[in-house]
CSV table of C-alpha atoms and ligand atoms in Angstrom, one decimal:
chain,number,residue,atom,x,y,z
L,19,ASN,CA,18.9,18.8,-34.4
L,20,LYS,CA,15.5,19.0,-32.8
L,21,GLY,CA,14.2,15.8,-34.4
L,22,LYS,CA,10.4,15.5,-33.9
L,23,TYR,CA,10.3,18.3,-31.4
L,24,GLU,CA,9.6,21.9,-31.8
L,25,HIS,CA,12.0,23.3,-29.3
L,26,TYR,CA,15.3,22.1,-27.7
L,27,MET,CA,13.9,22.5,-24.2
L,28,GLN,CA,11.0,20.2,-25.1
L,29,LYS,CA,13.4,17.7,-26.7
L,30,GLU,CA,15.7,17.8,-23.7
L,31,ILE,CA,12.9,17.3,-21.2
L,32,HIS,CA,11.7,14.2,-23.2
L,33,GLU,CA,15.1,12.7,-23.6
L,34,GLN,CA,15.7,12.4,-19.9
L,35,PRO,CA,15.2,8.6,-19.7
L,36,GLU,CA,18.0,8.3,-22.2
L,37,SER,CA,20.3,11.0,-20.8
L,38,LEU,CA,20.0,9.4,-17.3
L,39,ARG,CA,20.9,6.0,-18.7
L,40,THR,CA,24.0,7.5,-20.3
L,41,THR,CA,24.9,9.2,-17.0
L,42,MET,CA,24.8,5.8,-15.2
L,43,ARG,CA,26.3,3.7,-18.0
L,44,GLY,CA,29.2,1.6,-16.7
L,45,ARG,CA,29.1,3.1,-13.3
L,46,LEU,CA,26.7,0.8,-11.4
L,47,ILE,CA,28.2,-2.6,-10.9
L,48,ARG,CA,27.3,-5.8,-9.2
L,49,GLY,CA,30.4,-6.6,-7.2
L,50,GLY,CA,29.6,-10.3,-6.7
L,51,SER,CA,26.9,-11.7,-4.3
L,52,SER,CA,28.9,-11.1,-1.1
L,53,LYS,CA,29.8,-7.5,-2.0
L,54,GLY,CA,26.4,-6.5,-3.4
L,55,LYS,CA,25.9,-3.6,-5.8
L,56,THR,CA,28.2,-0.7,-5.9
L,57,VAL,CA,29.3,2.4,-7.8
L,58,LEU,CA,32.4,2.9,-9.8
L,59,LEU,CA,33.4,6.5,-10.5
L,60,GLY,CA,36.8,6.4,-12.3
L,61,GLY,CA,37.5,10.1,-11.9
L,62,LEU,CA,37.1,9.9,-8.1
L,63,LYS,CA,38.4,6.5,-7.0
L,64,ASP,CA,41.9,7.7,-6.2
L,65,HIS,CA,40.6,10.5,-4.1
L,66,LEU,CA,37.9,8.8,-2.1
L,67,LYS,CA,40.1,8.3,0.9
L,68,THR,CA,41.0,12.0,1.1
L,69,ILE,CA,37.3,12.9,0.6
L,70,ARG,CA,36.3,10.5,3.5
L,71,ARG,CA,38.8,12.1,5.8
L,72,SER,CA,37.7,15.7,5.0
L,73,ARG,CA,36.1,17.7,7.7
L,74,ARG,CA,33.4,19.1,5.5
L,75,ILE,CA,32.0,18.8,2.0
L,76,VAL,CA,31.1,22.2,0.4
L,77,PHE,CA,29.0,22.2,-2.8
L,78,ILE,CA,29.5,25.3,-4.9
L,79,GLY,CA,27.4,26.3,-8.0
L,80,CYS,CA,24.9,28.8,-9.5
L,81,GLY,CA,21.3,28.6,-10.5
L,82,THR,CA,20.1,25.2,-11.5
L,83,SER,CA,23.5,23.6,-10.6
L,84,TYR,CA,23.2,25.0,-7.1
L,85,ASN,CA,19.6,23.6,-6.9
L,86,ALA,CA,20.9,20.1,-7.9
L,87,ALA,CA,23.4,20.2,-5.1
L,88,LEU,CA,20.6,21.2,-2.7
L,89,ALA,CA,18.6,18.2,-3.8
L,90,SER,CA,21.5,15.9,-3.2
L,91,ARG,CA,22.7,17.3,0.1
L,92,PRO,CA,20.5,15.0,2.3
L,93,ILE,CA,21.8,11.8,0.8
L,94,VAL,CA,25.4,12.9,0.8
L,95,GLU,CA,25.1,13.8,4.5
L,96,GLU,CA,23.4,10.5,5.3
L,97,LEU,CA,25.8,8.2,3.4
L,98,SER,CA,29.0,10.1,4.2
L,99,GLY,CA,28.4,11.2,7.7
L,100,ILE,CA,30.4,14.3,6.8
L,101,PRO,CA,28.8,17.8,7.3
L,102,VAL,CA,27.7,19.2,4.0
L,103,THR,CA,27.3,22.9,3.3
L,104,LEU,CA,26.2,24.7,0.1
L,105,GLU,CA,27.5,27.9,-1.4
L,106,ILE,CA,26.2,30.0,-4.2
L,107,ALA,CA,29.5,30.7,-6.0
L,108,SER,CA,29.1,34.5,-6.2
L,109,ASP,CA,28.2,34.7,-2.5
L,110,LEU,CA,31.2,32.7,-1.4
L,111,VAL,CA,33.5,35.0,-3.3
L,112,ASP,CA,31.6,38.2,-2.1
L,113,ARG,CA,32.0,37.1,1.5
L,114,GLN,CA,35.5,35.5,1.1
L,115,GLY,CA,33.9,32.8,3.2
L,116,PRO,CA,36.1,30.3,5.1
L,117,ILE,CA,37.4,27.4,3.0
L,118,TYR,CA,40.1,25.1,4.6
L,119,ARG,CA,42.7,22.6,3.5
L,120,GLU,CA,40.5,19.9,5.2
L,121,ASP,CA,37.5,20.7,3.0
L,122,THR,CA,36.4,18.9,-0.1
L,123,ALA,CA,34.9,21.6,-2.4
L,124,ILE,CA,32.6,20.2,-5.1
L,125,PHE,CA,32.0,22.5,-8.1
L,126,VAL,CA,28.8,21.8,-10.0
L,127,SER,CA,28.4,23.3,-13.4
L,128,GLN,CA,26.7,22.2,-16.6
L,129,SER,CA,28.9,24.3,-18.9
L,130,GLY,CA,32.0,24.1,-16.8
L,131,GLU,CA,32.6,27.8,-17.8
L,132,THR,CA,30.5,29.9,-15.5
L,133,ALA,CA,32.5,32.9,-14.4
L,134,ASP,CA,31.2,33.0,-10.8
L,135,THR,CA,31.9,29.3,-10.3
L,136,LEU,CA,35.4,29.6,-11.8
L,137,LEU,CA,36.3,32.5,-9.5
L,138,ALA,CA,35.1,30.4,-6.5
L,139,LEU,CA,37.2,27.6,-7.8
L,140,ASP,CA,40.3,29.8,-7.9
L,141,TYR,CA,39.5,30.9,-4.4
L,142,ALA,CA,39.1,27.3,-3.1
L,143,LEU,CA,42.4,26.3,-4.8
L,144,GLU,CA,44.2,29.2,-3.1
L,145,ASN,CA,42.8,28.0,0.2
L,146,GLY,CA,44.1,24.5,-0.3
L,147,ALA,CA,40.8,22.5,-0.5
L,148,LEU,CA,40.5,19.4,-2.5
L,149,CYS,CA,38.5,20.6,-5.5
L,150,VAL,CA,36.2,18.2,-7.4
L,151,GLY,CA,34.3,19.1,-10.6
L,152,ILE,CA,30.9,17.8,-11.7
L,153,THR,CA,30.4,19.1,-15.2
L,154,ASN,CA,28.7,18.2,-18.5
L,155,THR,CA,31.5,19.5,-20.7
L,156,VAL,CA,34.7,17.5,-21.2
L,157,GLY,CA,37.7,19.8,-21.4
L,158,SER,CA,35.8,22.8,-19.8
L,159,ALA,CA,37.7,25.2,-17.5
L,160,ILE,CA,36.2,23.6,-14.4
L,161,ALA,CA,36.9,20.1,-15.6
L,162,ARG,CA,40.6,21.1,-16.3
L,163,ASN,CA,41.3,23.1,-13.2
L,164,THR,CA,39.8,20.8,-10.5
L,165,HIS,CA,41.9,18.0,-8.9
L,166,CYS,CA,39.4,15.3,-9.9
L,167,GLY,CA,35.8,15.0,-10.9
L,168,VAL,CA,32.9,13.3,-12.6
L,169,HIS,CA,31.4,14.1,-16.0
L,170,ILE,CA,27.6,13.9,-16.0
L,171,ASN,CA,27.5,12.7,-19.7
L,172,ALA,CA,24.0,14.1,-20.2
L,173,GLY,CA,24.8,15.0,-23.8
L,174,CYS,CA,24.9,18.5,-25.2
L,175,GLU,CA,22.2,20.8,-23.7
L,176,ILE,CA,21.1,23.6,-26.0
L,177,GLY,CA,18.0,25.1,-24.4
L,178,VAL,CA,19.1,28.0,-22.1
L,179,ALA,CA,16.9,26.5,-19.4
L,180,SER,CA,18.7,23.6,-17.9
L,181,THR,CA,16.6,20.4,-17.7
L,182,LYS,CA,18.3,17.1,-18.5
L,183,ALA,CA,21.6,18.4,-17.0
L,184,TYR,CA,19.7,19.0,-13.7
L,185,THR,CA,18.4,15.4,-13.4
L,186,SER,CA,21.8,14.0,-14.4
L,187,GLN,CA,23.6,16.2,-11.9
L,188,ILE,CA,21.4,14.8,-9.1
L,189,VAL,CA,22.0,11.2,-10.2
L,190,VAL,CA,25.8,11.9,-10.3
L,191,MET,CA,25.7,13.4,-6.8
L,192,ALA,CA,23.7,10.4,-5.5
L,193,MET,CA,26.5,8.1,-7.0
L,194,VAL,CA,29.1,10.3,-5.4
L,195,ALA,CA,27.3,9.8,-2.0
L,196,LEU,CA,27.3,6.0,-2.6
L,197,ALA,CA,31.0,6.0,-3.5
L,198,ILE,CA,31.9,8.0,-0.4
L,199,GLY,CA,29.7,5.8,1.8
L,200,ALA,CA,30.9,2.5,0.2
L,201,ASP,CA,33.3,1.6,3.1
L,202,THR,CA,30.6,1.5,5.8
L,203,ILE,CA,28.7,-1.7,6.6
L,204,SER,CA,25.9,-0.1,8.5
L,205,ASN,CA,24.2,1.5,5.5
L,206,GLN,CA,24.7,-1.3,3.0
L,207,GLY,CA,21.0,-2.1,2.6
L,208,ARG,CA,20.2,1.5,2.0
L,209,ARG,CA,22.9,1.8,-0.6
L,210,GLU,CA,21.7,-1.3,-2.4
L,211,ALA,CA,18.2,0.1,-2.5
L,212,ILE,CA,19.5,3.3,-4.0
L,213,VAL,CA,21.4,1.4,-6.6
L,214,ASP,CA,18.3,-0.5,-7.5
L,215,GLY,CA,16.4,2.7,-7.6
L,216,LEU,CA,18.9,4.3,-9.9
L,217,ILE,CA,18.7,1.3,-12.3
L,218,ASP,CA,15.0,1.7,-12.5
L,219,LEU,CA,14.9,5.5,-12.6
L,220,PRO,CA,14.9,6.0,-16.4
L,221,ASN,CA,11.7,3.8,-16.6
L,222,LYS,CA,10.1,5.9,-13.9
L,223,VAL,CA,11.0,9.1,-15.7
L,224,LYS,CA,9.4,7.7,-18.8
L,225,GLU,CA,6.2,7.2,-16.9
L,226,VAL,CA,6.2,10.7,-15.4
L,227,LEU,CA,6.6,12.2,-18.9
L,228,LYS,CA,3.2,10.9,-19.7
L,229,LEU,CA,1.9,13.9,-17.7
L,230,ASP,CA,2.8,16.1,-20.7
L,231,GLU,CA,-0.9,16.7,-21.8
L,232,GLU,CA,-2.0,17.1,-18.2
L,233,MET,CA,0.6,19.8,-17.6
L,234,ASN,CA,-0.4,21.5,-20.9
L,235,ASP,CA,-3.9,21.6,-19.6
L,236,LEU,CA,-2.7,23.0,-16.2
L,237,ALA,CA,-0.6,25.6,-18.1
L,238,LYS,CA,-3.8,26.8,-19.9
L,239,GLN,CA,-5.4,27.4,-16.5
L,240,LEU,CA,-2.5,29.4,-15.3
L,241,ILE,CA,-1.7,31.3,-18.5
L,242,SER,CA,-2.6,34.7,-17.3
L,243,GLU,CA,-1.6,34.5,-13.7
L,244,GLN,CA,0.9,37.1,-12.3
L,245,SER,CA,2.6,34.6,-10.0
L,246,LEU,CA,3.0,31.0,-8.9
L,247,LEU,CA,4.3,29.8,-5.5
L,248,VAL,CA,5.9,26.4,-5.2
L,249,PHE,CA,6.1,24.8,-1.7
L,250,GLY,CA,8.5,21.9,-1.0
L,251,ARG,CA,10.5,20.6,1.9
L,252,GLY,CA,13.1,17.9,2.7
L,253,TYR,CA,14.4,16.2,-0.5
L,254,ASN,CA,12.0,18.4,-2.5
L,255,TYR,CA,12.9,21.8,-1.2
L,256,ALA,CA,15.2,21.9,-4.2
L,257,THR,CA,12.4,20.9,-6.5
L,258,ALA,CA,10.4,23.9,-5.3
L,259,LEU,CA,13.3,26.3,-6.0
L,260,GLU,CA,14.1,24.6,-9.4
L,261,GLY,CA,10.5,24.4,-10.5
L,262,ALA,CA,10.0,28.1,-9.7
L,263,LEU,CA,13.3,29.0,-11.5
L,264,LYS,CA,12.2,27.1,-14.6
L,265,VAL,CA,8.8,28.9,-14.6
L,266,LYS,CA,10.2,32.4,-14.2
L,267,GLU,CA,13.1,32.1,-16.6
L,268,VAL,CA,11.2,30.8,-19.6
L,269,SER,CA,7.6,31.7,-19.1
L,270,LEU,CA,8.5,35.1,-17.6
L,271,MET,CA,5.8,34.6,-14.9
L,272,HIS,CA,6.9,35.5,-11.4
L,273,SER,CA,7.4,32.3,-9.4
L,274,GLU,CA,9.0,31.6,-6.1
L,275,GLY,CA,10.1,28.4,-4.5
L,276,ILE,CA,9.4,28.3,-0.8
L,277,LEU,CA,10.6,26.0,2.0
L,278,ALA,CA,7.3,24.7,3.4
L,279,GLY,CA,8.7,24.9,6.9
L,280,GLU,CA,9.0,28.6,6.5
L,281,MET,CA,5.4,29.1,5.5
L,282,LYS,CA,4.3,30.6,8.8
L,283,HIS,CA,7.3,32.9,9.0
L,284,GLY,CA,6.0,35.2,6.2
L,285,PRO,CA,4.7,33.6,3.0
L,286,LEU,CA,1.3,32.6,4.6
L,287,ALA,CA,0.4,36.3,4.4
L,288,LEU,CA,0.3,36.1,0.6
L,289,VAL,CA,-2.3,33.3,0.5
L,290,ASP,CA,-5.8,34.2,-0.8
L,291,GLU,CA,-8.3,32.6,-3.2
L,292,ASN,CA,-6.5,34.0,-6.3
L,293,LEU,CA,-2.8,33.2,-6.0
L,294,PRO,CA,-2.0,29.7,-7.4
L,295,ILE,CA,0.1,27.5,-5.1
L,296,PHE,CA,1.8,24.3,-6.1
L,297,VAL,CA,2.5,22.0,-3.2
L,298,ILE,CA,4.9,19.1,-3.5
L,299,ALA,CA,3.6,16.3,-1.1
L,300,THR,CA,5.1,13.0,-2.3
L,301,ARG,CA,5.7,10.2,0.2
L,302,ASP,CA,8.8,10.5,2.3
L,303,ALA,CA,9.6,11.2,6.0
L,304,CYS,CA,8.0,14.8,5.6
L,305,PHE,CA,4.7,13.6,4.2
L,306,SER,CA,2.5,14.2,7.2
L,307,LYS,CA,4.0,17.7,7.7
L,308,GLN,CA,3.1,18.5,4.1
L,309,GLN,CA,-0.4,17.2,4.7
L,310,SER,CA,-0.8,19.7,7.5
L,311,VAL,CA,0.6,22.5,5.3
L,312,ILE,CA,-2.1,21.6,2.7
L,313,GLN,CA,-4.7,21.8,5.4
L,314,GLN,CA,-3.5,25.2,6.6
L,315,LEU,CA,-3.3,26.6,3.1
L,316,HIS,CA,-6.8,25.2,2.4
L,317,ALA,CA,-8.2,26.8,5.5
L,318,ARG,CA,-7.0,30.2,4.1
L,319,LYS,CA,-8.8,29.4,0.8
L,320,GLY,CA,-5.5,28.9,-1.0
L,321,ARG,CA,-5.8,27.9,-4.7
L,322,LEU,CA,-3.9,24.6,-4.5
L,323,ILE,CA,-2.3,22.3,-7.0
L,324,VAL,CA,-0.8,19.3,-5.2
L,325,MET,CA,1.8,16.9,-6.4
L,326,CYS,CA,1.5,13.5,-4.7
L,327,THR,CA,2.5,9.9,-5.0
L,328,GLU,CA,0.3,7.7,-7.2
L,329,GLY,CA,-2.7,6.5,-5.3
L,330,ASP,CA,-2.5,9.2,-2.7
L,331,VAL,CA,-5.1,11.6,-4.1
L,332,ALA,CA,-7.5,11.0,-1.2
L,333,SER,CA,-4.8,11.9,1.4
L,334,VAL,CA,-3.9,15.2,-0.2
L,335,SER,CA,-6.9,16.7,-2.0
L,336,VAL,CA,-8.8,18.0,1.1
L,337,GLY,CA,-12.1,16.5,0.1
L,338,GLY,CA,-11.5,16.8,-3.6
L,339,SER,CA,-11.2,20.6,-3.5
L,340,CYS,CA,-7.8,20.9,-5.2
L,341,ARG,CA,-6.2,19.8,-8.4
L,342,VAL,CA,-3.8,16.8,-8.0
L,343,VAL,CA,-0.8,15.7,-10.1
L,344,GLU,CA,0.2,12.1,-9.4
L,345,VAL,CA,3.7,10.9,-9.9
L,346,PRO,CA,5.4,7.5,-9.6
L,347,ARG,CA,7.2,6.7,-6.3
L,348,VAL,CA,11.0,6.1,-6.2
L,349,GLU,CA,13.6,5.8,-3.5
L,350,ASP,CA,13.2,9.1,-1.4
L,351,CYS,CA,16.5,10.6,-2.3
L,352,LEU,CA,15.8,10.1,-6.0
L,353,GLN,CA,12.3,11.5,-5.9
L,354,PRO,CA,13.5,15.0,-6.9
L,355,VAL,CA,14.5,13.6,-10.3
L,356,ILE,CA,10.8,12.5,-10.9
L,357,ASN,CA,9.2,15.5,-9.2
L,358,ILE,CA,10.9,18.2,-11.3
L,359,VAL,CA,9.7,16.7,-14.6
L,360,PRO,CA,6.0,17.9,-14.4
L,361,LEU,CA,7.3,21.4,-13.4
L,362,GLN,CA,9.7,21.4,-16.4
L,363,LEU,CA,6.7,20.5,-18.6
L,364,LEU,CA,4.6,23.1,-17.0
L,365,ALA,CA,7.2,25.8,-17.5
L,366,TYR,CA,7.6,24.7,-21.2
L,367,HIS,CA,3.9,24.8,-22.0
L,368,LEU,CA,3.3,28.1,-20.1
L,369,THR,CA,6.0,29.6,-22.3
L,370,VAL,CA,4.6,28.3,-25.6
L,371,LEU,CA,1.1,29.4,-24.6
L,372,ARG,CA,2.2,32.8,-23.5
L,373,GLY,CA,4.1,33.2,-26.8
L,374,TYR,CA,7.7,33.7,-25.5
L,375,ASN,CA,11.0,32.3,-26.7
L,376,VAL,CA,11.4,28.9,-25.0
L,377,ASP,CA,15.0,28.1,-26.0
L,378,GLN,CA,16.4,31.6,-25.6
L,379,PRO,CA,14.6,33.6,-22.9
L,380,ARG,CA,15.3,37.3,-23.1
L,381,ASN,CA,18.3,38.7,-21.3
L,382,LEU,CA,19.8,35.2,-20.6
L,383,ALA,CA,22.8,33.3,-21.9
L,384,LYS,CA,23.4,29.6,-21.8
L,385,SER,CA,26.9,30.0,-20.4
L,386,VAL,CA,27.4,33.0,-18.1
L,387,THR,CA,31.0,33.8,-18.7
L,388,THR,CA,30.8,37.3,-17.2
L,389,GLN,CA,30.3,38.4,-13.6
Y,6,F6R,C1,18.8,27.8,-15.3
Y,6,F6R,C2,20.1,27.9,-15.8
Y,6,F6R,C3,21.1,28.7,-15.0
Y,6,F6R,C4,22.4,27.9,-14.9
Y,6,F6R,C5,23.5,28.7,-14.2
Y,6,F6R,C6,24.7,27.8,-13.9
Y,6,F6R,O1,18.0,27.0,-16.1
Y,6,F6R,O2,20.4,27.4,-16.8
Y,6,F6R,O3,20.6,29.0,-13.7
Y,6,F6R,O4,22.1,26.7,-14.1
Y,6,F6R,O5,23.8,29.8,-15.0
Y,6,F6R,O6,25.3,27.3,-15.1
Y,6,F6R,P1,26.3,26.2,-15.2
Y,6,F6R,O7,25.6,25.0,-14.6
Y,6,F6R,O8,26.7,26.0,-16.6
Y,6,F6R,O9,27.4,26.6,-14.3
């Protein structure tokens, strides 16, 4: 049931404040004044000791689910102190890459039925790793065949392009990071700030959804472009990849997410006055580096659209010469949840304006059960 919406993708984008609330329901608790605020993940609690002792955490997934793991890697590394690597499921299986008994392998999948991810799960089980599932589908193959896990509880996602599952996956992985890090005193202040940030996140997502009209307007400007580049780094490298994936899979416009730190190692050659470039430059430890990327793209006459933190227009717009999208600021590790929303809206509006099928893009299936 689409309710007041025309398409499932549109409905699922707009229901993210609620889906995120459901994802967090009953899982963030105030453990009394001395203990502060913590996280309770029932499906993980008996395995946390093993996870904390593991030599490595490996996230495994495909498409959007992989991007969600990429968005969460920095906070999992920071709070766990354990090295974190990422694997695209098919590539791990193609390479028969090393997986050890001392590894924790975390499988991220909305459907819980993706063939590539399931094959990677069989492979990790054979190699003796502790296997954790993060899925949206109770009773799915990945939920059943892993040793333990967390359901994201985002509610049924019908649009082929994953939107609300992505933001809920990031929130669950941030909670997993909090749970793994919960036995260390040194980062307690940071953990409490993240819990506060999580509690307020649905309100901030509601605010960023007000950009709907603005993104429709931007889509009108971009409607007949051949291509769109999206630059991000740090916490928002994943936002660049995921934003570009949304644009290409539904609007059928070529789009590429690029790690801004790699700009000079090739992509800069593409820049001219015609190619639109979306730069994510919200406030975090990488902000000044992104400012200098904007300067350099501007110096090559790049056609820039910049996403920045509210109130930062003057710091990013190179003398008012580029279009700016302002978003609310949240705790740095949660910022990818906010920043993807305008790009989801852009992909949605581009698709409607270009006259393509939003909920069922050609050639794609919601659950990819074949290799
Ligand atoms: C993109 C998209 C796909 C899926 C991928 C993995 O919007 O939907 O890239 O993310 O096929 O699917 P799950 O998460 O079900 O394993």
